[in-house]
CSV table of C-alpha atoms in Angstrom, one decimal:
chain,number,residue,atom,x,y,z
A,1,ALA,CA,0.0,0.0,0.0
A,2,LYS,CA,2.9,2.4,0.8
A,3,LYS,CA,4.4,1.8,-2.7
A,4,MET,CA,1.1,3.0,-4.2
A,5,LEU,CA,1.7,6.4,-2.6
A,6,ILE,CA,5.1,7.0,-4.2
A,7,ALA,CA,3.6,8.4,-7.4
A,8,PRO,CA,1.2,10.9,-5.8
A,9,ILE,CA,4.0,12.0,-3.3
A,10,VAL,CA,6.4,12.6,-6.2
A,11,VAL,CA,3.7,14.6,-8.1
A,12,LEU,CA,3.0,16.6,-4.9
A,13,VAL,CA,6.7,17.5,-4.4
A,14,PHE,CA,7.1,18.7,-7.9
A,15,LEU,CA,3.9,20.7,-7.7
A,16,ILE,CA,5.2,22.4,-4.5
A,17,LEU,CA,8.4,23.2,-6.3
A,18,LEU,CA,6.5,24.5,-9.2
A,19,ALA,CA,4.3,26.7,-7.0
A,20,THR,CA,7.4,28.0,-5.2
A,21,GLY,CA,9.1,28.8,-8.5
A,22,ILE,CA,6.1,30.6,-9.8
A,23,TYR,CA,5.7,32.6,-6.6
A,24,VAL,CA,9.3,33.8,-6.7
A,25,SER,CA,9.0,34.7,-10.3
A,26,LEU,CA,5.8,36.7,-9.7
A,27,ALA,CA,7.5,38.5,-6.8
A,28,ILE,CA,10.4,39.5,-9.1
A,29,GLN,CA,7.9,40.7,-11.7
A,30,LYS,CA,6.0,42.7,-9.1
A,31,ASN,CA,9.1,44.4,-7.8
A,32,ALA,CA,10.2,45.2,-11.4
A,33,LEU,CA,6.8,46.7,-12.3
A,34,ASN,CA,6.7,48.6,-9.1
A,35,ASP,CA,10.2,50.0,-9.8
A,36,ILE,CA,9.3,50.9,-13.4
A,37,TYR,CA,6.3,52.9,-12.3
A,38,ASN,CA,7.1,54.3,-8.9
A,39,ASN,CA,10.7,55.0,-9.5
A,40,ARG,CA,11.9,55.0,-13.1
A,41,PHE,CA,8.7,56.5,-14.6
A,42,LYS,CA,8.3,59.2,-12.0
A,43,GLN,CA,12.0,60.1,-12.1
A,44,TYR,CA,11.6,60.4,-15.9
A,45,GLN,CA,8.6,62.6,-15.4
A,46,ASN,CA,10.5,64.8,-12.9
A,47,SER,CA,13.4,65.2,-15.3
A,48,ALA,CA,11.1,66.0,-18.2
A,49,LYS,CA,9.4,68.6,-16.0
A,50,ILE,CA,12.6,70.3,-15.0
A,51,LEU,CA,13.8,70.3,-18.7
A,52,ASN,CA,10.5,71.8,-19.8
A,53,ASP,CA,10.6,74.4,-17.0
A,54,ILE,CA,14.1,75.7,-17.9
A,55,ASN,CA,13.2,75.9,-21.5
A,56,SER,CA,10.1,77.9,-20.5
A,57,VAL,CA,12.1,80.2,-18.3
A,58,GLN,CA,14.6,80.8,-21.0
A,59,GLY,CA,12.0,81.7,-23.5
A,60,ASN,CA,10.0,83.9,-21.0
A,61,LEU,CA,13.2,85.7,-20.0
A,62,SER,CA,13.7,87.1,-23.5
A,63,ARG,CA,10.0,88.0,-23.6
A,64,ILE,CA,10.2,89.9,-20.3
A,65,LEU,CA,13.2,91.9,-21.5
A,66,ASN,CA,11.4,92.8,-24.7
A,67,TRP,CA,8.4,93.9,-22.6
A,68,ILE,CA,10.6,96.1,-20.4
A,69,LYS,CA,12.3,97.6,-23.5
A,70,VAL,CA,9.0,98.7,-25.0
A,71,ASN,CA,7.6,99.9,-21.6
A,72,TYR,CA,4.9,97.2,-21.4
A,73,ASP,CA,2.5,97.0,-18.4
A,74,ASN,CA,4.7,96.9,-15.3
A,75,ASN,CA,2.3,94.7,-13.4
A,76,ILE,CA,2.3,92.0,-16.1
A,77,VAL,CA,6.2,92.2,-16.3
A,78,GLN,CA,6.5,91.9,-12.5
A,79,LYS,CA,4.0,88.9,-12.5
A,80,ALA,CA,5.9,87.1,-15.2
A,81,THR,CA,9.2,87.8,-13.4
A,82,ASN,CA,8.0,86.3,-10.1
A,83,GLU,CA,6.6,83.3,-12.0
A,84,GLN,CA,10.0,82.5,-13.4
A,85,LYS,CA,11.7,82.9,-10.1
A,86,ALA,CA,9.1,80.6,-8.4
A,87,LEU,CA,9.4,78.0,-11.2
A,88,LEU,CA,13.2,77.7,-10.7
A,89,ALA,CA,12.8,77.6,-6.9
A,90,ASP,CA,10.2,74.8,-7.2
A,91,ASP,CA,12.6,72.8,-9.5
A,92,LEU,CA,15.4,73.1,-7.0
A,93,GLY,CA,13.1,71.9,-4.3
A,94,LEU,CA,12.0,69.0,-6.5
A,95,ILE,CA,15.6,67.9,-7.1
A,96,LYS,CA,16.4,68.2,-3.4
A,97,LYS,CA,13.5,65.9,-2.7
A,98,ILE,CA,14.6,63.4,-5.3
A,99,LEU,CA,18.1,63.4,-3.9
A,100,SER,CA,16.8,62.5,-0.4
A,101,SER,CA,15.2,59.4,-1.9
A,102,ASP,CA,16.9,56.0,-1.2
A,103,VAL,CA,15.8,54.4,-4.4
A,104,LEU,CA,18.3,56.2,-6.7
A,105,THR,CA,21.2,54.3,-8.2
A,106,ASN,CA,24.7,55.7,-7.8
A,107,GLU,CA,24.8,57.0,-11.4
A,108,GLU,CA,21.3,58.4,-11.1
A,109,ARG,CA,22.2,60.3,-7.9
A,110,LYS,CA,25.3,61.7,-9.5
A,111,LEU,CA,23.3,63.0,-12.5
A,112,PHE,CA,20.7,64.6,-10.3
A,113,LYS,CA,23.4,66.2,-8.1
A,114,ASP,CA,25.1,67.6,-11.2
A,115,ALA,CA,21.7,68.8,-12.4
A,116,GLN,CA,21.2,70.5,-9.1
A,117,ASP,CA,24.6,72.3,-9.2
A,118,ASN,CA,23.9,73.4,-12.8
A,119,LEU,CA,20.4,74.6,-12.0
A,120,VAL,CA,21.7,76.7,-9.1
A,121,GLU,CA,24.2,78.4,-11.5
A,122,TYR,CA,21.4,78.9,-14.0
A,123,GLN,CA,19.2,80.4,-11.4
A,124,LYS,CA,21.9,82.8,-10.4
A,125,ALA,CA,22.3,83.9,-14.0
A,126,VAL,CA,18.5,84.3,-14.5
A,127,MET,CA,18.3,86.3,-11.2
A,128,ALA,CA,21.1,88.6,-12.3
A,129,VAL,CA,19.3,89.3,-15.6
A,130,LEU,CA,16.0,90.0,-14.0
A,131,ASP,CA,17.5,92.2,-11.2
A,132,THR,CA,19.6,94.1,-13.8
A,133,SER,CA,16.6,94.6,-16.1
A,134,ALA,CA,14.9,96.7,-13.4
A,135,VAL,CA,17.9,99.1,-13.6
A,136,ASP,CA,19.2,98.9,-17.2
A,137,VAL,CA,17.5,96.6,-19.7
A,138,ASN,CA,20.3,96.9,-22.2
A,139,THR,CA,22.9,95.6,-19.7
A,140,ALA,CA,20.4,92.8,-18.8
A,141,ILE,CA,20.2,91.8,-22.5
A,142,GLN,CA,24.0,91.6,-22.6
A,143,LEU,CA,24.0,89.3,-19.6
A,144,MET,CA,21.7,86.9,-21.6
A,145,SER,CA,24.8,85.4,-23.2
A,146,THR,CA,25.8,84.0,-19.8
A,147,THR,CA,22.3,82.7,-19.2
A,148,ASP,CA,22.2,81.1,-22.6
A,149,GLY,CA,25.5,79.1,-21.8
A,150,LYS,CA,24.2,78.0,-18.4
A,151,HIS,CA,20.9,77.0,-20.0
A,152,ASP,CA,22.6,74.9,-22.8
A,153,GLN,CA,24.7,73.1,-20.2
A,154,LEU,CA,21.7,72.3,-18.0
A,155,ASN,CA,19.6,71.3,-21.0
A,156,MET,CA,22.3,68.8,-22.2
A,157,LEU,CA,22.6,67.3,-18.7
A,158,LEU,CA,18.8,66.9,-18.3
A,159,LYS,CA,18.6,65.2,-21.7
A,160,LYS,CA,21.3,62.8,-20.6
A,161,LEU,CA,19.4,62.1,-17.4
A,162,LEU,CA,16.3,61.4,-19.4
A,163,THR,CA,18.2,59.0,-21.6
A,164,PHE,CA,19.6,57.3,-18.5
A,165,GLU,CA,16.1,57.0,-16.9
A,166,ASP,CA,14.8,55.4,-20.1
A,167,GLU,CA,17.6,52.9,-20.2
A,168,LEU,CA,16.9,52.0,-16.5
A,169,SER,CA,13.2,51.4,-17.4
A,170,LYS,CA,14.1,49.3,-20.4
A,171,GLY,CA,16.5,47.2,-18.2
A,172,LYS,CA,13.8,46.6,-15.6
A,173,TYR,CA,11.3,45.7,-18.3
A,174,GLN,CA,13.7,43.2,-19.9
A,175,SER,CA,14.3,41.7,-16.5
A,176,ALA,CA,10.5,41.3,-16.0
A,177,ILE,CA,10.2,39.7,-19.4
A,178,ALA,CA,13.2,37.3,-18.7
A,179,SER,CA,11.5,36.4,-15.4
A,180,ILE,CA,8.2,35.6,-17.2
A,181,ASN,CA,10.1,33.5,-19.8
A,182,LEU,CA,11.9,31.6,-17.0
A,183,THR,CA,8.6,30.9,-15.3
A,184,ILE,CA,7.2,29.5,-18.4
A,185,THR,CA,10.3,27.3,-19.0
A,186,ILE,CA,10.3,26.1,-15.4
A,187,PHE,CA,6.5,25.3,-15.6
A,188,LEU,CA,7.0,23.3,-18.8
A,189,VAL,CA,10.0,21.4,-17.5
A,190,VAL,CA,8.3,20.5,-14.3
A,191,VAL,CA,5.1,19.4,-16.0
A,192,VAL,CA,7.1,17.2,-18.3
A,193,LEU,CA,9.1,15.8,-15.4
A,194,ILE,CA,5.9,15.1,-13.5
A,195,VAL,CA,4.4,13.2,-16.4
A,196,VAL,CA,7.6,11.2,-17.2
A,197,LEU,CA,8.3,10.3,-13.5
A,198,SER,CA,4.7,9.5,-12.8
A,199,PHE,CA,4.7,7.2,-15.8
A,200,ILE,CA,7.9,5.5,-14.8
A,201,ILE,CA,7.0,5.1,-11.2
A,202,THR,CA,3.6,3.7,-12.2
A,203,ILE,CA,5.1,1.1,-14.4
A,204,MET,CA,7.6,0.1,-11.7
A,205,ILE,CA,4.9,-0.2,-9.0
A,206,THR,CA,2.7,-2.1,-11.4
A,207,ARG,CA,5.4,-4.6,-12.1
A,208,LEU,CA,6.2,-4.9,-8.4
A,209,VAL,CA,2.6,-5.7,-7.7
A,210,THR,CA,1.7,-7.8,-10.7
A,211,ARG,CA,4.8,-10.0,-10.7
A,212,PRO,CA,4.1,-11.8,-7.3
A,213,ILE,CA,0.4,-11.9,-8.1
A,214,ASN,CA,1.0,-13.6,-11.5
A,215,GLU,CA,3.5,-16.0,-9.8
A,216,THR,CA,0.9,-16.7,-7.1
A,217,ILE,CA,-1.8,-17.4,-9.7
A,218,ASP,CA,0.7,-19.7,-11.5
A,219,VAL,CA,1.5,-21.6,-8.3
A,220,LEU,CA,-2.3,-21.9,-7.5
A,221,SER,CA,-2.9,-23.4,-10.9
A,222,ARG,CA,-0.3,-26.0,-10.4
A,223,LEU,CA,-1.6,-26.8,-6.9
A,224,ALA,CA,-5.0,-27.2,-8.5
A,225,ASP,CA,-3.4,-29.8,-10.8
A,226,GLY,CA,-2.1,-31.7,-7.8
A,227,ASP,CA,1.5,-30.4,-7.6
A,228,LEU,CA,1.9,-29.7,-3.9
A,229,THR,CA,5.6,-29.0,-4.1
A,230,GLN,CA,5.2,-25.5,-5.5
A,231,LYS,CA,6.3,-22.6,-3.4
A,232,ILE,CA,6.5,-18.8,-4.1
A,233,ASN,CA,9.8,-17.2,-3.3
A,234,LEU,CA,9.0,-13.7,-2.1
A,235,GLU,CA,10.0,-12.0,1.1
A,236,SER,CA,7.8,-9.0,1.8
A,237,LYS,CA,5.7,-7.8,4.7
A,238,ASN,CA,3.1,-5.9,2.7
A,239,GLU,CA,-0.2,-7.2,1.6
A,240,ILE,CA,1.2,-9.1,-1.3
A,241,GLY,CA,3.7,-10.8,1.0
A,242,MET,CA,0.9,-11.8,3.4
A,243,LEU,CA,-1.0,-13.3,0.4
A,244,VAL,CA,2.1,-15.3,-0.6
A,245,GLN,CA,2.7,-16.6,2.9
A,246,SER,CA,-0.9,-17.8,3.0
A,247,VAL,CA,-0.4,-19.7,-0.2
A,248,ASN,CA,2.9,-21.2,1.0
């Protein structure tokens, strides 16, 4: 009777291994998807926002100087000026918040730190232009060359950061796909092993059971013919062994 349990036990063991493998794979996929959305995608959004903001500030800076030069409404000029200052301050606060996160990679942290340093320099250049424009707009226009240079450096760095974030996202995505493929492979291998081993074990158990039964039937047939010298050679303490002992 115990031998009959071998096949189900083997199947159960492999099913447990299969379930464990699938659980681990799904956990890996969950972490990858969580990282893609909560880390990589959001950092990409943050980088894109900062890049869009500095381009907006750079364009608005020229427009503000033109307004001042043509004596445009001072209230509108002042409002636009304050908006540019607030935008840069918000971006610096955003980068500071990003740098305080513990999910950044070393390279990612270095790029954001460089972006912070460049943004500080760009902010100083913008503030110098805006402050000077209140006194002498022509001098402020001349200072725009410095602002342009700072803007170009920051723009290149942020584009590099966006490319890096995109590469990180692709890496996590490929890792998730590889985990899925591995799960499928493990599933197929385990299923095949279960089928093959179950088949082999079933054949072995069948032979172990049927051989002494067939031998017993043969001996009983000879006994029925009057040959009382027949004996079954089988040493076993299971049900089949008890049957053989009864015949002997």
